[in-house]
Amino acid sequence: MPLPPPRISKSRRPSSPSPTTSPVANGNHFMAELPAPVNKDVDFANYFCTYAHLYYQKVMLTDPVRMEAYYNAVFKNPYHFRNKVVLDVGTGTGILAIWCAQAGAKKVYAVEATKMSDHARDLVKANNVDDVVEVIEGSMEDVLLPEKVDVIISEWMGHFLLRESMFDSVICARDRWLKPGGVMYPSHARMWIGPIRSGLCEQKWNEFENAMSDWHCFANNMESQYGVNMNVLTKPYLEENEKYYLKTSLWNNINPSQVIGTSAVIKEIDCLTATVDEIRELHVKFSLRIKQDRTRLSGFAGWFDVHFRGSTQNPAKNEVVLTTAPSEDNPTHWGQQAFLLHPSVRVNEGDELAVSFLMVRSKHNHRLMDVEFTSELQQSSGQRHLPVFSKFYIE
Amino acid sequence: MPLPPPRISKSRRPSSPSPTTSPVANGNHFMAELPAPVNKDVDFANYFCTYAHLYYQKVMLTDPVRMEAYYNAVFKNPYHFRNKVVLDVGTGTGILAIWCAQAGAKKVYAVEATKMSDHARDLVKANNVDDVVEVIEGSMEDVLLPEKVDVIISEWMGHFLLRESMFDSVICARDRWLKPGGVMYPSHARMWIGPIRSGLCEQKWNEFENAMSDWHCFANNMESQYGVNMNVLTKPYLEENEKYYLKTSLWNNINPSQVIGTSAVIKEIDCLTATVDEIRELHVKFSLRIKQDRTRLSGFAGWFDVHFRGSTQNPAKNEVVLTTAPSEDNPTHWGQQAFLLHPSVRVNEGDELAVSFLMVRSKHNHRLMDVEFTSELQQSSGQRHLPVFSKFYIE
């Protein structure tokens, strides 16, 4: 039995114009639980292996929004780096570490968990900063540095900010290695949710229906041709496909005009003080106001921004913001995370949505997320609808 | 840094009309070595997880060549099953086990490593053979049966037969649980190689060249815009892409007319006596004769067949063959494995190819394979060309 289509993938297509999904088999698991211990080898097989490819590094290095933000953050605030000791968490090819050195850092420790570290070392040398940048292969949790650092820089953001749970490693680095009064790059992060309309709703629903009608043909054929009644598997097949087509959040670059109402900040993170407990589980209530008339609420989009403001003691003179909000001119490889409702809902200008949002880590993979939305529509006429509950998986 | 495109996948698209590739980062590793111990959790993350999805089970259950062969093997030789004790290695949804029960088996042990076992148990019950079929969740290497068995049935074949190394588990099952005089279903397997022409050669070469010209633009931009010279990574990027586009063997359903010469059996396996040592490394020399004039040798295709002949003591009355050879009418989800030469070679009718073939398991994943071809062309005129050496990865 040969291995079949890559329907489960350890990775996402960030640069694709069309949405992709990648489910993983889970049961119902939205209860908060103690985090399971991580098997490092499995984590490598599922996660880090991707970053060991130059192909992926190039994808990230060719996102101009990402590149400009970090470049400006460093070079417009060089006094944060000049003669300072810097730690780069997850250096990849070493670009951020090289920039820090070019901005005048005295020493840069560039930590990388994968074999990409070899390439980083070569790149550092070829750019004549090997007297400043020391590339260290290892996971941040294990690495021992000979000194504390003035600045921690890291590009740790996953889809909808927290996917990949890489910020855990940044927190660990900060708690172990940042000097009192040290600065985080970025210093702050925010998660956003906005109401959207999207043709993907119908598309995914059609795909789901096609998958099921295909199943029924298959089941009939199995009975008539091979004498095996498959009906007992129809429900689990439906559940598997419901999860895949309808409950898996989608990578998407949304046009700003698709955002049909106000957006809400659902989480603010101060990178200098945040704890893992604070991000392990998010439970937030917020309201959104519909601003387009006679439209449909297809669901919600999630995105983030991060800010480079330095610290209160040591503020950046030139603040920089990196946003992954819907944008026609400045899309990013992060895109937005779309959570689609089935069915979508008729809405009008002035309608209010009261939303209760829960996000926890997947029981099966601490780098993936399970999400719940409970949304209650109150029409501008005053009429209230029953709350709608939807589960999603960020795979 | 969000996870990027699924360029590395744990799985292949068997039913797709177009070829797909899925590389994994490896170095040069064609030396025979002692097999590394397998980390079972990693093996599950990389391999078994796929089979825990009904979607994939359905892909296999809708391959008519596969289904007909096993169905006929069982029901045209029911005396091999009637009142017999049977072991099904890797039962998946339990289809083969159900068929064995329907053919009159006294007892069927159906072993499955994934949670698919729950579905198998339900299916067995719904088809009223739960008094005969016992589904056991566990890996074949660990499972304890209360008795020895008369027949072992299994659909263990991966791409080019040996990918996935699942036959190891069948061998283990046989050595531990098959009664003397017992029968293997299938009983024999053969691996084939044939010379092919294919438009994929040029396609893959173009993709490779595009990737590299894209890299050069990227590197220029990194230098001019961000002050980092990337040239030191040009060679590793080339190597990574060479591996991905040119050295990774491709899943393909080849038209028989694309096979431009004689094919050779490169390995015969007697499932009753084969050992893991015998399949861990294949080193074979063989000749192929070109049978089309003025054509190009684009490379080689590999495929397999398996035979259901029973045993010498206990032969099948109705032999069945399952072949994955190039076929217009009966393609399979296994397709053929294409190994493409860059550049392709002009050949003519009557030319002879002397081929030396080596296949070993990947050092990084015992379920994947590394392959070497050394081919020497002797033209019908008598002129000999220098041997051409090519490495490939079966990912």
Short mmCIF file of N, CA and C in Angstrom, two decimals, chain B residues 223-281:
data_model
loop_
_atom_site.label_atom_id
_atom_site.label_comp_id
_atom_site.label_asym_id
_atom_site.label_seq_id
_atom_site.Cartn_x
_atom_site.Cartn_y
_atom_site.Cartn_z
N GLU B 223 21.57 41.74 -2.03
CA GLU B 223 22.79 42.54 -1.93
C GLU B 223 22.47 44.03 -2.08
N SER B 224 21.69 44.35 -3.13
CA SER B 224 21.47 45.77 -3.41
C SER B 224 20.54 46.41 -2.37
N GLN B 225 19.56 45.63 -1.92
CA GLN B 225 18.56 46.24 -1.05
C GLN B 225 18.87 46.09 0.44
N TYR B 226 19.49 44.96 0.78
CA TYR B 226 19.67 44.68 2.21
C TYR B 226 21.12 44.46 2.61
N GLY B 227 22.05 44.69 1.66
CA GLY B 227 23.47 44.67 2.01
C GLY B 227 24.01 43.32 2.43
N VAL B 228 23.37 42.25 2.02
CA VAL B 228 23.89 40.92 2.36
C VAL B 228 24.21 40.16 1.08
N ASN B 229 25.43 39.72 0.98
CA ASN B 229 25.87 38.96 -0.18
C ASN B 229 25.53 37.48 0.02
N MET B 230 24.66 36.95 -0.84
CA MET B 230 24.16 35.58 -0.67
C MET B 230 24.95 34.55 -1.47
N ASN B 231 25.97 35.00 -2.21
CA ASN B 231 26.60 34.10 -3.19
C ASN B 231 27.13 32.79 -2.60
N VAL B 232 27.53 32.85 -1.34
CA VAL B 232 28.08 31.63 -0.74
C VAL B 232 27.01 30.54 -0.64
N LEU B 233 25.74 30.92 -0.71
CA LEU B 233 24.67 29.92 -0.63
C LEU B 233 24.17 29.47 -2.00
N THR B 234 24.75 30.02 -3.05
CA THR B 234 24.31 29.64 -4.40
C THR B 234 24.56 28.16 -4.67
N LYS B 235 25.72 27.68 -4.28
CA LYS B 235 26.01 26.25 -4.52
C LYS B 235 25.10 25.33 -3.71
N PRO B 236 24.96 25.56 -2.41
CA PRO B 236 24.00 24.69 -1.69
C PRO B 236 22.56 24.81 -2.22
N TYR B 237 22.18 26.01 -2.67
CA TYR B 237 20.83 26.15 -3.21
C TYR B 237 20.70 25.34 -4.49
N LEU B 238 21.74 25.40 -5.31
CA LEU B 238 21.75 24.61 -6.54
C LEU B 238 21.66 23.12 -6.21
N GLU B 239 22.41 22.69 -5.23
CA GLU B 239 22.39 21.27 -4.87
C GLU B 239 21.02 20.83 -4.36
N GLU B 240 20.43 21.69 -3.53
CA GLU B 240 19.09 21.37 -3.00
C GLU B 240 18.08 21.25 -4.14
N ASN B 241 18.18 22.15 -5.10
CA ASN B 241 17.22 22.15 -6.20
C ASN B 241 17.50 21.07 -7.23
N GLU B 242 18.78 20.78 -7.42
CA GLU B 242 19.18 19.68 -8.28
C GLU B 242 18.57 18.39 -7.75
N LYS B 243 18.67 18.24 -6.45
CA LYS B 243 18.11 17.05 -5.82
C LYS B 243 16.59 17.02 -6.00
N TYR B 244 15.98 18.15 -5.77
CA TYR B 244 14.51 18.21 -5.82
C TYR B 244 13.99 18.01 -7.24
N TYR B 245 14.55 18.72 -8.20
CA TYR B 245 14.00 18.68 -9.56
C TYR B 245 14.59 17.57 -10.42
N LEU B 246 15.84 17.23 -10.19
CA LEU B 246 16.50 16.33 -11.14
C LEU B 246 16.81 14.95 -10.58
N LYS B 247 16.95 14.83 -9.28
CA LYS B 247 17.40 13.56 -8.72
C LYS B 247 16.33 12.83 -7.92
N THR B 248 15.18 13.46 -7.77
CA THR B 248 14.11 12.78 -7.04
C THR B 248 13.27 12.01 -8.05
N SER B 249 13.13 10.72 -7.82
CA SER B 249 12.35 9.94 -8.78
C SER B 249 10.90 10.37 -8.70
N LEU B 250 10.21 10.23 -9.82
CA LEU B 250 8.86 10.78 -9.94
C LEU B 250 7.82 9.69 -10.02
N TRP B 251 6.70 9.92 -9.35
CA TRP B 251 5.54 9.09 -9.56
C TRP B 251 4.98 9.43 -10.93
N ASN B 252 4.63 8.42 -11.69
CA ASN B 252 4.18 8.66 -13.06
C ASN B 252 3.39 7.45 -13.54
N ASN B 253 2.30 7.73 -14.28
CA ASN B 253 1.67 6.62 -14.99
C ASN B 253 2.08 6.71 -16.44
N ILE B 254 2.98 5.84 -16.82
CA ILE B 254 3.61 5.88 -18.14
C ILE B 254 2.74 5.14 -19.14
N ASN B 255 2.66 5.71 -20.34
CA ASN B 255 1.98 5.01 -21.42
C ASN B 255 2.91 3.90 -21.94
N PRO B 256 2.37 2.72 -22.21
CA PRO B 256 3.25 1.64 -22.67
C PRO B 256 4.12 2.04 -23.87
N SER B 257 3.61 2.96 -24.71
CA SER B 257 4.40 3.36 -25.88
C SER B 257 5.64 4.16 -25.48
N GLN B 258 5.67 4.64 -24.24
CA GLN B 258 6.85 5.36 -23.78
C GLN B 258 7.99 4.42 -23.39
N VAL B 259 7.68 3.16 -23.25
CA VAL B 259 8.73 2.19 -22.93
C VAL B 259 9.41 1.83 -24.25
N ILE B 260 10.66 2.24 -24.41
CA ILE B 260 11.29 2.20 -25.74
C ILE B 260 12.18 0.98 -25.94
N GLY B 261 12.11 0.02 -25.04
CA GLY B 261 12.95 -1.16 -25.23
C GLY B 261 12.49 -2.30 -24.34
N THR B 262 13.34 -3.30 -24.24
CA THR B 262 13.01 -4.44 -23.39
C THR B 262 13.11 -4.03 -21.93
N SER B 263 12.31 -4.67 -21.10
CA SER B 263 12.38 -4.44 -19.66
C SER B 263 13.05 -5.63 -19.00
N ALA B 264 13.59 -5.40 -17.81
CA ALA B 264 14.30 -6.48 -17.12
C ALA B 264 13.72 -6.67 -15.72
N VAL B 265 13.63 -7.93 -15.31
CA VAL B 265 13.33 -8.22 -13.91
C VAL B 265 14.63 -8.04 -13.14
N ILE B 266 14.63 -7.14 -12.18
CA ILE B 266 15.88 -6.90 -11.45
C ILE B 266 15.89 -7.59 -10.09
N LYS B 267 14.72 -8.07 -9.68
CA LYS B 267 14.70 -8.76 -8.38
C LYS B 267 13.46 -9.66 -8.32
N GLU B 268 13.67 -10.89 -7.89
CA GLU B 268 12.54 -11.79 -7.65
C GLU B 268 12.53 -12.12 -6.17
N ILE B 269 11.37 -12.03 -5.61
CA ILE B 269 11.24 -12.30 -4.17
C ILE B 269 10.27 -13.46 -3.96
N ASP B 270 10.74 -14.46 -3.25
CA ASP B 270 9.86 -15.54 -2.80
C ASP B 270 9.42 -15.16 -1.39
N CYS B 271 8.17 -14.81 -1.25
CA CYS B 271 7.72 -14.25 0.04
C CYS B 271 7.82 -15.27 1.17
N LEU B 272 7.95 -16.53 0.81
CA LEU B 272 8.04 -17.58 1.83
C LEU B 272 9.45 -17.69 2.41
N THR B 273 10.43 -17.23 1.66
CA THR B 273 11.82 -17.43 2.10
C THR B 273 12.64 -16.14 2.18
N ALA B 274 12.13 -15.06 1.64
CA ALA B 274 12.92 -13.81 1.58
C ALA B 274 13.33 -13.35 2.98
N THR B 275 14.49 -12.71 3.04
CA THR B 275 14.96 -12.14 4.31
C THR B 275 15.11 -10.63 4.15
N VAL B 276 15.14 -9.94 5.27
CA VAL B 276 15.32 -8.49 5.22
C VAL B 276 16.68 -8.16 4.60
N ASP B 277 17.69 -8.96 4.94
CA ASP B 277 19.02 -8.73 4.37
C ASP B 277 18.99 -8.72 2.84
N GLU B 278 18.13 -9.57 2.32
CA GLU B 278 18.06 -9.73 0.86
C GLU B 278 17.44 -8.51 0.18
N ILE B 279 16.64 -7.76 0.89
CA ILE B 279 15.98 -6.61 0.25
C ILE B 279 16.52 -5.27 0.73
N ARG B 280 17.35 -5.32 1.75
CA ARG B 280 17.84 -4.06 2.31
C ARG B 280 18.72 -3.34 1.30
N GLU B 281 19.42 -4.11 0.50
CA GLU B 281 20.30 -3.53 -0.50
C GLU B 281 20.22 -4.37 -1.76
#
